[in-house]
mmCIF file with all atom_site columns, C-alpha atoms in Angstrom:
data_model
loop_
_atom_site.group_PDB
_atom_site.id
_atom_site.type_symbol
_atom_site.label_atom_id
_atom_site.label_alt_id
_atom_site.label_comp_id
_atom_site.label_asym_id
_atom_site.label_entity_id
_atom_site.label_seq_id
_atom_site.pdbx_PDB_ins_code
_atom_site.Cartn_x
_atom_site.Cartn_y
_atom_site.Cartn_z
_atom_site.occupancy
_atom_site.B_iso_or_equiv
_atom_site.pdbx_formal_charge
_atom_site.auth_seq_id
_atom_site.auth_comp_id
_atom_site.auth_asym_id
_atom_site.auth_atom_id
_atom_site.pdbx_PDB_model_num
ATOM 1  C CA . MET A 1 1  ? -6.888  -4.675  3.859   1.00 0.00 ? 1  MET A CA 1
ATOM 2  C CA . CYS A 1 2  ? -3.549  -3.209  2.987   1.00 0.00 ? 2  CYS A CA 1
ATOM 3  C CA . ILE A 1 3  ? -1.052  -4.092  5.377   1.00 0.00 ? 3  ILE A CA 1
ATOM 4  C CA . CYS A 1 4  ? 1.154   -1.550  5.290   1.00 0.00 ? 4  CYS A CA 1
ATOM 5  C CA . ILE A 1 5  ? -0.537  0.747   7.320   1.00 0.00 ? 5  ILE A CA 1
ATOM 6  C CA . ASN A 1 6  ? 0.905   -0.738  10.710  1.00 0.00 ? 6  ASN A CA 1
ATOM 7  C CA . CYS A 1 7  ? 4.136   -0.991  8.835   1.00 0.00 ? 7  CYS A CA 1
ATOM 8  C CA . ARG A 1 8  ? 7.188   0.344   10.218  1.00 0.00 ? 8  ARG A CA 1
ATOM 9  C CA . HIS A 1 9  ? 8.628   0.998   6.796   1.00 0.00 ? 9  HIS A CA 1
ATOM 10 C CA . ILE A 1 10 ? 5.529   2.591   4.840   1.00 0.00 ? 10 ILE A CA 1
ATOM 11 C CA . HIS A 1 11 ? 7.355   5.817   4.416   1.00 0.00 ? 11 HIS A CA 1
ATOM 12 C CA . LEU A 1 12 ? 9.838   4.665   2.499   1.00 0.00 ? 12 LEU A CA 1
ATOM 13 C CA . CYS A 1 13 ? 8.550   1.133   0.893   1.00 0.00 ? 13 CYS A CA 1
ATOM 14 C CA . LYS A 1 14 ? 8.509   0.867   -2.605  1.00 0.00 ? 14 LYS A CA 1
ATOM 15 C CA . THR A 1 15 ? 5.436   -1.667  -2.989  1.00 0.00 ? 15 THR A CA 1
ATOM 16 C CA . TYR A 1 16 ? 3.254   0.555   -0.513  1.00 0.00 ? 16 TYR A CA 1
ATOM 17 C CA . GLU A 1 17 ? 4.313   3.507   -3.536  1.00 0.00 ? 17 GLU A CA 1
ATOM 18 C CA . PHE A 1 18 ? 2.809   0.875   -6.453  1.00 0.00 ? 18 PHE A CA 1
ATOM 19 C CA . ILE A 1 19 ? -0.154  0.262   -3.958  1.00 0.00 ? 19 ILE A CA 1
ATOM 20 C CA . LYS A 1 20 ? -1.239  3.741   -3.933  1.00 0.00 ? 20 LYS A CA 1
ATOM 21 C CA . LYS A 1 21 ? -0.790  4.613   -7.247  1.00 0.00 ? 21 LYS A CA 1
ATOM 22 C CA . GLN A 1 22 ? -2.608  1.563   -8.365  1.00 0.00 ? 22 GLN A CA 1
ATOM 23 C CA . HIS A 1 23 ? -5.694  3.335   -6.190  1.00 0.00 ? 23 HIS A CA 1
ATOM 24 C CA . ASN A 1 24 ? -4.695  6.764   -8.027  1.00 0.00 ? 24 ASN A CA 1
ATOM 25 C CA . ASN A 1 25 ? -4.109  8.136   -5.210  1.00 0.00 ? 25 ASN A CA 1
ATOM 26 C CA . ASN A 1 26 ? -0.808  10.900  -6.957  1.00 0.00 ? 26 ASN A CA 1
ATOM 27 C CA . LYS A 1 27 ? -0.263  12.192  -3.366  1.00 0.00 ? 27 LYS A CA 1
ATOM 28 C CA . ILE A 1 28 ? 3.257   13.361  -3.882  1.00 0.00 ? 28 ILE A CA 1
ATOM 29 C CA . ASN A 1 29 ? 5.295   11.688  -0.986  1.00 0.00 ? 29 ASN A CA 1
ATOM 30 C CA . LYS A 1 30 ? 8.240   13.997  -0.421  1.00 0.00 ? 30 LYS A CA 1
ATOM 31 C CA . LYS A 1 31 ? 9.968   11.529  1.105   1.00 0.00 ? 31 LYS A CA 1
ATOM 32 C CA . HIS A 1 32 ? 12.950  9.322   -1.501  1.00 0.00 ? 32 HIS A CA 1
ATOM 33 C CA . ASN A 1 33 ? 11.158  6.273   -1.264  1.00 0.00 ? 33 ASN A CA 1
ATOM 34 C CA . GLY A 1 34 ? 14.032  3.604   -1.643  1.00 0.00 ? 34 GLY A CA 1
ATOM 35 C CA . PHE A 1 35 ? 13.117  0.102   0.268   1.00 0.00 ? 35 PHE A CA 1
ATOM 36 C CA . ILE A 1 36 ? 12.122  -2.876  -1.201  1.00 0.00 ? 36 ILE A CA 1
ATOM 37 C CA . PRO A 1 37 ? 10.184  -5.222  0.519   1.00 0.00 ? 37 PRO A CA 1
ATOM 38 C CA . ILE A 1 38 ? 11.110  -8.971  0.007   1.00 0.00 ? 38 ILE A CA 1
ATOM 39 C CA . ASN A 1 39 ? 8.339   -11.771 -0.442  1.00 0.00 ? 39 ASN A CA 1
ATOM 40 C CA . THR A 1 40 ? 5.408   -9.420  -1.194  1.00 0.00 ? 40 THR A CA 1
ATOM 41 C CA . ILE A 1 41 ? 1.622   -10.817 -1.937  1.00 0.00 ? 41 ILE A CA 1
ATOM 42 C CA . ILE A 1 42 ? -0.238  -8.632  -3.288  1.00 0.00 ? 42 ILE A CA 1
ATOM 43 C CA . VAL A 1 43 ? -3.890  -9.525  -3.412  1.00 0.00 ? 43 VAL A CA 1
ATOM 44 C CA . VAL A 1 44 ? -6.040  -8.009  -6.260  1.00 0.00 ? 44 VAL A CA 1
ATOM 45 C CA . ASN A 1 45 ? -9.773  -7.974  -5.629  1.00 0.00 ? 45 ASN A CA 1
ATOM 46 C CA . ILE A 1 46 ? -12.394 -7.999  -8.921  1.00 0.00 ? 46 ILE A CA 1
ATOM 47 C CA . ASN A 1 47 ? -15.664 -6.182  -8.000  1.00 0.00 ? 47 ASN A CA 1
ATOM 48 C CA . LYS A 1 48 ? -18.468 -4.733  -10.551 1.00 0.00 ? 48 LYS A CA 1
ATOM 49 C CA . HIS A 1 49 ? -21.144 -2.657  -9.689  1.00 0.00 ? 49 HIS A CA 1
ATOM 50 C CA . ASP A 1 50 ? -23.578 -2.075  -12.311 1.00 0.00 ? 50 ASP A CA 1
ATOM 51 C CA . LEU A 1 51 ? -21.320 -1.691  -15.297 1.00 0.00 ? 51 LEU A CA 1
ATOM 52 C CA . ASN A 1 52 ? -18.553 -0.453  -13.660 1.00 0.00 ? 52 ASN A CA 1
ATOM 53 C CA . ILE A 1 53 ? -15.432 -2.458  -13.089 1.00 0.00 ? 53 ILE A CA 1
ATOM 54 C CA . TYR A 1 54 ? -12.838 -1.781  -9.705  1.00 0.00 ? 54 TYR A CA 1
ATOM 55 C CA . LEU A 1 55 ? -9.613  -3.087  -9.119  1.00 0.00 ? 55 LEU A CA 1
ATOM 56 C CA . ASP A 1 56 ? -8.710  -3.583  -5.200  1.00 0.00 ? 56 ASP A CA 1
ATOM 57 C CA . TRP A 1 57 ? -4.755  -3.835  -4.074  1.00 0.00 ? 57 TRP A CA 1
ATOM 58 C CA . ASP A 1 58 ? -4.302  -5.317  -1.210  1.00 0.00 ? 58 ASP A CA 1
ATOM 59 C CA . LEU A 1 59 ? -0.795  -6.305  0.216   1.00 0.00 ? 59 LEU A CA 1
ATOM 60 C CA . LYS A 1 60 ? -1.592  -9.315  2.205   1.00 0.00 ? 60 LYS A CA 1
ATOM 61 C CA . GLU A 1 61 ? 1.909   -10.497 3.337   1.00 0.00 ? 61 GLU A CA 1
ATOM 62 C CA . CYS A 1 62 ? 5.835   -9.240  3.611   1.00 0.00 ? 62 CYS A CA 1
ATOM 63 C CA . SER A 1 63 ? 8.754   -10.279 5.314   1.00 0.00 ? 63 SER A CA 1
ATOM 64 C CA . SER A 1 64 ? 9.666   -7.488  5.727   1.00 0.00 ? 64 SER A CA 1
ATOM 65 C CA . PHE A 1 65 ? 6.541   -6.276  7.765   1.00 0.00 ? 65 PHE A CA 1
ATOM 66 C CA . ILE A 1 66 ? 7.636   -4.770  11.144  1.00 0.00 ? 66 ILE A CA 1
ATOM 67 C CA . GLU A 1 67 ? 4.585   -4.054  13.427  1.00 0.00 ? 67 GLU A CA 1
ATOM 68 C CA . GLN A 1 68 ? 4.619   -0.176  14.554  1.00 0.00 ? 68 GLN A CA 1
ATOM 69 C CA . PRO A 1 69 ? 0.777   0.360   14.808  1.00 0.00 ? 69 PRO A CA 1
ATOM 70 C CA . GLY A 1 70 ? -0.641  4.381   13.821  1.00 0.00 ? 70 GLY A CA 1
ATOM 71 C CA . LYS A 1 71 ? 2.285   4.394   11.659  1.00 0.00 ? 71 LYS A CA 1
ATOM 72 C CA . TRP A 1 72 ? 0.673   5.571   8.732   1.00 0.00 ? 72 TRP A CA 1
ATOM 73 C CA . LEU A 1 73 ? -1.412  8.241   10.441  1.00 0.00 ? 73 LEU A CA 1
ATOM 74 C CA . SER A 1 74 ? 2.264   10.742  10.521  1.00 0.00 ? 74 SER A CA 1
ATOM 75 C CA . LEU A 1 75 ? 1.393   10.565  6.598   1.00 0.00 ? 75 LEU A CA 1
ATOM 76 C CA . LEU A 1 76 ? -1.338  12.473  6.170   1.00 0.00 ? 76 LEU A CA 1
#
């Protein structure tokens, strides 16, 4: 699971926007995303189901992470 959902910077983070795009979540965020986190590690898992291949993108580590549980709920 992506650690972004509990981060204080989720609304402004460019890395989170990138991961959302990789998940084909093209919801337009009206807020300006200008925060660039430092020392991030993105993990991509490759899953195969029948003849289809799916990529699952997750942020596993970020030095800019500041925990604020439930912050993502305000994105809905």
